[in-house]
XYZ file of C-alpha atoms in Angstrom:
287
model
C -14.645 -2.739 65.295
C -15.913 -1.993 61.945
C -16.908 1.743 62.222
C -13.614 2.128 59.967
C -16.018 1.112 56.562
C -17.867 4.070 57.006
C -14.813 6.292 56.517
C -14.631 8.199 53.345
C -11.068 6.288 52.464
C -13.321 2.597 52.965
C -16.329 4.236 50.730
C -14.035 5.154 47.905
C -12.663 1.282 48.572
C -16.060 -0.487 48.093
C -17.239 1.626 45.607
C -14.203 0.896 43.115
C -14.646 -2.689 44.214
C -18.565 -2.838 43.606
C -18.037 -1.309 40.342
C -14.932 -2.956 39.563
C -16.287 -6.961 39.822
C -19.587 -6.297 37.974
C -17.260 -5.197 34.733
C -14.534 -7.670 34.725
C -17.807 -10.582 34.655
C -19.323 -8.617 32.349
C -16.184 -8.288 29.899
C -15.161 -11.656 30.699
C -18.454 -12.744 29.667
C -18.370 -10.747 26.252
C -14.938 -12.534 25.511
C -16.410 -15.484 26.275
C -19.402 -15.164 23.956
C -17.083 -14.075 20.860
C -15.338 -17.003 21.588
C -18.351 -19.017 21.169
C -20.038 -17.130 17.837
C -16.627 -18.098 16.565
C -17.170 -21.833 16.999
C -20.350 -21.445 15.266
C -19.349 -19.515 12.703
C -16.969 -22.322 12.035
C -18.852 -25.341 12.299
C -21.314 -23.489 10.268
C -18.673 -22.414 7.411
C -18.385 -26.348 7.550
C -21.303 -27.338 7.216
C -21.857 -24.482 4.479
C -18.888 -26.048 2.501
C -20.098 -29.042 2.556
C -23.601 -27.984 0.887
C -21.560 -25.978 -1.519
C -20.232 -29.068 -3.123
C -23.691 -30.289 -3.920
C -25.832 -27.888 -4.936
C -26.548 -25.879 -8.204
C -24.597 -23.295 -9.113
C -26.321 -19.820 -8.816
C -25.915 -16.596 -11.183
C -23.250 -14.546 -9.704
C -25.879 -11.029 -9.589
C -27.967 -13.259 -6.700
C -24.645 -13.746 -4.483
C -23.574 -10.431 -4.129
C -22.468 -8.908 -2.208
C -20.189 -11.151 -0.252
C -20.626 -11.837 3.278
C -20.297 -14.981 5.216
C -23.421 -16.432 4.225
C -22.633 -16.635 0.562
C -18.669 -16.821 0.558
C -18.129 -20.334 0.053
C -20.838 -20.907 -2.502
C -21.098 -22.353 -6.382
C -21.908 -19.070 -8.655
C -21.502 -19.403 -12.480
C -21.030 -16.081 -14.824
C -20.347 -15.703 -18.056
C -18.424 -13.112 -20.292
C -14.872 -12.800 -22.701
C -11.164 -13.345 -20.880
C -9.130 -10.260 -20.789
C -5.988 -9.327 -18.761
C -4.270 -11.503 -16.990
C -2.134 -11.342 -14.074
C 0.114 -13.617 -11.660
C -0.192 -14.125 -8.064
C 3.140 -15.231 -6.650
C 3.547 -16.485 -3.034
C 0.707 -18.921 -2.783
C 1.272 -22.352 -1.360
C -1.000 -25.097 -2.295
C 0.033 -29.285 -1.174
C 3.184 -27.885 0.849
C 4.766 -26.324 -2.528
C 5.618 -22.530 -3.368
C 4.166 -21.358 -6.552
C 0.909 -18.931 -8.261
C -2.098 -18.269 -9.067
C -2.931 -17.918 -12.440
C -5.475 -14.874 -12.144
C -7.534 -13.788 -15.395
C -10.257 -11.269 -16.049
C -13.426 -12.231 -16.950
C -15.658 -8.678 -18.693
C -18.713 -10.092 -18.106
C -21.952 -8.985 -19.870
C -23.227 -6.915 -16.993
C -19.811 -4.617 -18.133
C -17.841 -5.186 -15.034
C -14.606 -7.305 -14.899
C -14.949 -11.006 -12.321
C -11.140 -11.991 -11.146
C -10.860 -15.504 -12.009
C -8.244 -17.950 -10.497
C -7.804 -20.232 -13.643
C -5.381 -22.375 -11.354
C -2.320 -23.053 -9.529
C 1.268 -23.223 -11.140
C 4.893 -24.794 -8.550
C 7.734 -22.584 -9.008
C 8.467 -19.110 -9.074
C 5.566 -16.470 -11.305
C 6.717 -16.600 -15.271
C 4.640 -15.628 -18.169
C 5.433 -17.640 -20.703
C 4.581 -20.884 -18.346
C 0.999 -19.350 -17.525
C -1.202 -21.118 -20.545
C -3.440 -18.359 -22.006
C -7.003 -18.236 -21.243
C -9.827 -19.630 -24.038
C -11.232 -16.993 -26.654
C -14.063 -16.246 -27.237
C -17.206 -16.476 -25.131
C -16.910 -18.794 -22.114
C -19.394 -19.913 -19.096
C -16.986 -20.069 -15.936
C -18.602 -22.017 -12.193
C -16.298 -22.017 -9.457
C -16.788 -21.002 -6.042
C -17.214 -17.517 -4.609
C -14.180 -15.633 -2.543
C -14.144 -12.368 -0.483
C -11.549 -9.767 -1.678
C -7.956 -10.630 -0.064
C -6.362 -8.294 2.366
C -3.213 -8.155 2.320
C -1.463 -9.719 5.464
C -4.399 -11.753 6.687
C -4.756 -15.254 5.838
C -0.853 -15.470 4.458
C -1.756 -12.899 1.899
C 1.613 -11.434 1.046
C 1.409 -7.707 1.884
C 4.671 -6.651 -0.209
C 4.394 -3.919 -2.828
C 6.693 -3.391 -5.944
C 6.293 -6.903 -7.785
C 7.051 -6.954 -11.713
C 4.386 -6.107 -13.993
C 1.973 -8.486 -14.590
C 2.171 -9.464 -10.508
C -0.294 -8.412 -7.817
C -0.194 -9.807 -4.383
C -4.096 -9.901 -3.412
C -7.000 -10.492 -5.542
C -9.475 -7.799 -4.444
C -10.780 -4.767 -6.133
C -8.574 -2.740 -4.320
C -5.481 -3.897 -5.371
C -6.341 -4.657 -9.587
C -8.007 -1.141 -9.803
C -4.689 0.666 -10.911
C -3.873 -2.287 -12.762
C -7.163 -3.087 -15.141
C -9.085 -0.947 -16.926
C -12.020 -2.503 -16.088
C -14.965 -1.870 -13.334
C -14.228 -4.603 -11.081
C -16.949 -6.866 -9.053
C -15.322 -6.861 -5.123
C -15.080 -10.385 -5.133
C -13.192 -13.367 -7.336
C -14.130 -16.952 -8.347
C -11.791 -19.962 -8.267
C -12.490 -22.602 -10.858
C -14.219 -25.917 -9.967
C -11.795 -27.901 -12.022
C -8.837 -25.659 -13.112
C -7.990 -25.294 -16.756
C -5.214 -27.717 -18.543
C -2.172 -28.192 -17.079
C -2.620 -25.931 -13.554
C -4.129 -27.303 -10.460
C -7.186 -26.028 -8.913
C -6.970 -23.884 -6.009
C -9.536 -24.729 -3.392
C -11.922 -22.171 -1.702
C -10.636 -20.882 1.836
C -13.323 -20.202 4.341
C -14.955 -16.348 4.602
C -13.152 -13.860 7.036
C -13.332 -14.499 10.852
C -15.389 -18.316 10.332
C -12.407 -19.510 11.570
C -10.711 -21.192 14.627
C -7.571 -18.948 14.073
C -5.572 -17.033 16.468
C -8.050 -14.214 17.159
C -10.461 -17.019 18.648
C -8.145 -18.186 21.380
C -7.248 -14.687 22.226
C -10.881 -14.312 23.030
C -10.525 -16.880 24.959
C -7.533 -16.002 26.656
C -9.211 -12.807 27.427
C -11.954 -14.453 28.785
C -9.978 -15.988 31.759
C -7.788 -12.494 32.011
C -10.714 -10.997 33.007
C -12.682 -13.417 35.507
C -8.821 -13.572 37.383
C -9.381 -9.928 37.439
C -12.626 -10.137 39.025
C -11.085 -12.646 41.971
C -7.915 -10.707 42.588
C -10.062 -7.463 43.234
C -11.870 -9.415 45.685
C -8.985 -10.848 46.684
C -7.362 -7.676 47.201
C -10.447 -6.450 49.224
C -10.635 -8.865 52.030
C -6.642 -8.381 52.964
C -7.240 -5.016 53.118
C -10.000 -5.662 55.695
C -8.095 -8.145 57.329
C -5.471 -6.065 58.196
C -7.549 -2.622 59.519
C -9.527 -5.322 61.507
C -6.652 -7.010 63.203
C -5.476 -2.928 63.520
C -8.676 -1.938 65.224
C -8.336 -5.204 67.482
C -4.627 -3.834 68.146
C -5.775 -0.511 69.302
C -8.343 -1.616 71.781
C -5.825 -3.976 73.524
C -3.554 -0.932 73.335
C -0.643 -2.940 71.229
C 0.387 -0.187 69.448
C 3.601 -0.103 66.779
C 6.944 0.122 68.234
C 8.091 4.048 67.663
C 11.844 3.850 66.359
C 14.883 3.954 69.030
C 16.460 7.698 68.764
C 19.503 7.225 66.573
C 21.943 9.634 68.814
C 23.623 9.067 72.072
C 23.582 10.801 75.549
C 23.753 14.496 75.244
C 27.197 16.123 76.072
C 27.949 18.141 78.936
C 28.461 21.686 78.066
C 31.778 23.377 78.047
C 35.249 22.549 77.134
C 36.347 19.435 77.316
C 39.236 19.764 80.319
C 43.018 18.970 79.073
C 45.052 15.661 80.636
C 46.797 16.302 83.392
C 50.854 15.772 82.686
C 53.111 13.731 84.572
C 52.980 14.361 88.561
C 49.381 14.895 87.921
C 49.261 19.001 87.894
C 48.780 20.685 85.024
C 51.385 22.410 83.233
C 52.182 25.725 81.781
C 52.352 26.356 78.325
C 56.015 26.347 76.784
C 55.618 29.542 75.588
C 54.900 31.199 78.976
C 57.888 33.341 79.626
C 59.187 32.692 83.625
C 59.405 35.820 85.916
């Protein structure tokens, strides 16, 4: 009854399904364990912050470059304020308003973005207060360059001058003429009358939306794995209870011919008229 799985049709069957199951575990599996380097890349960005608040503040050369491990972390530089900049679109407490952003040329010759503080309201330049002279020691916390549209980084281009959207090296290079460090520094206590802006967490430490797709994806693919064995044994169910048809010789029902009882041949014989003889044609002239 089950000579039918050695057909080529039922080889090309269990091979797909053979091969099939083995990669939607494996890929559900995968999913799965991004999911879970995730969660310990956040619990660990936690625990990292909370370090951060405690210990010494290191020299800003020993933290770079920027990865997870030191994004998050105390770093103190020091150099001269130069150019400074607005960064509209940030909320900070529930309230609309901008970062105060100002250059710091260190002595190492390359420029440090520094976020002085937070301002409510929409960017001015005469509200920004101007940044000390002279030589000044800055600690704050270490940030990862901004891209734009990640994180509720505004991605829009032509602001005013004086506005740039994200603080990264990318964006301030046609702004500054400066060498810039790819990374930026938000104060520990922000400087008179601006509010500091706390440290966010490095790039994909998160719980964010990306996480629970991986997790989504996770169960996506183990439901693939069951409805391809799913799918398998009704197949087999049905050419089994086919084979068992056959051998009791139940066989489909063929469909009834669609057209009637042939016609006799020949042409079809008039009515006979009243009296029951046939009569002549009209036309027929009488002799």
């Amino acid at each position: 009854m089950y000579r039918f799985l050695l057909t080529p049709r039922w080889w090309g069957i269990n091979v797909f399904v053979l091969l099939a199951i083995p990669f939607c575990l494996f890929m559900g599996s995968w999913q799965l364990s991004r999911f879970e380097a995730r969660v310990d890349d956040h619990r660990s960005a936690k625990e990292q912050a909370e370090t951060a608040r405690t210990e010494s503040a290191r020299p800003l050369a020993e933290l770079l470059p920027v990865d997870k491990a030191t994004s998050g972390r105390r770093t103190t530089a020091t150099g001269r304020y130069g150019k400074q900049l607005l960064v509209p679109d940030r909320r900070l407490d529930g309230r609309d308003g901008y970062y105060v952003l100002t250059l710091l040329r260190t002595d190492g010759g390359k420029a440090l973005p520094v976020v002085r503080g937070w301002l409510p309201g929409a960017p001015a330049g005469g509200r920004a207060p101007a940044p000390p002279a002279g030589r000044v020691t800055v600690t704050g916390v270490l940030q990862a360059s901004e891209t734009p549209g990640d994180n509720g980084v505004s991605a829009r281009g032509g602001l005013p001058a004086g506005q740039v959207a994200a603080i990264s090296a990318a964006s301030l290079v046609n702004v500054v003429p400066y060498d810039l460090y790819d990374a930026w520094v938000t104060l520990d206590t922000a400087d008179p009358g601006m509010t500091a802006v706390p440290a966010t967490a490095a790039a994909g430490t998160g719980l964010d939306l990306k996480a629970f797709q991986n997790l989504g994806y996770t169960g996506e693919w183990f439901v693939f794995a069951g409805f391809v064995v799913f799918m398998w044994f009704r197949l087999l169910r049905r050419e089994v209870e086919f084979a068992r048809d056959a051998e009791l010789g139940i066989l489909p029902e063929e469909p009834a011919a669609a057209a009637g009882p042939a016609l006799a041949e020949g042409p079809a014989t008039a009515p006979a008229g009243p009296g029951g003889a046939d009569q002549e044609d009209a036309s027929t002239p009488v002799r």
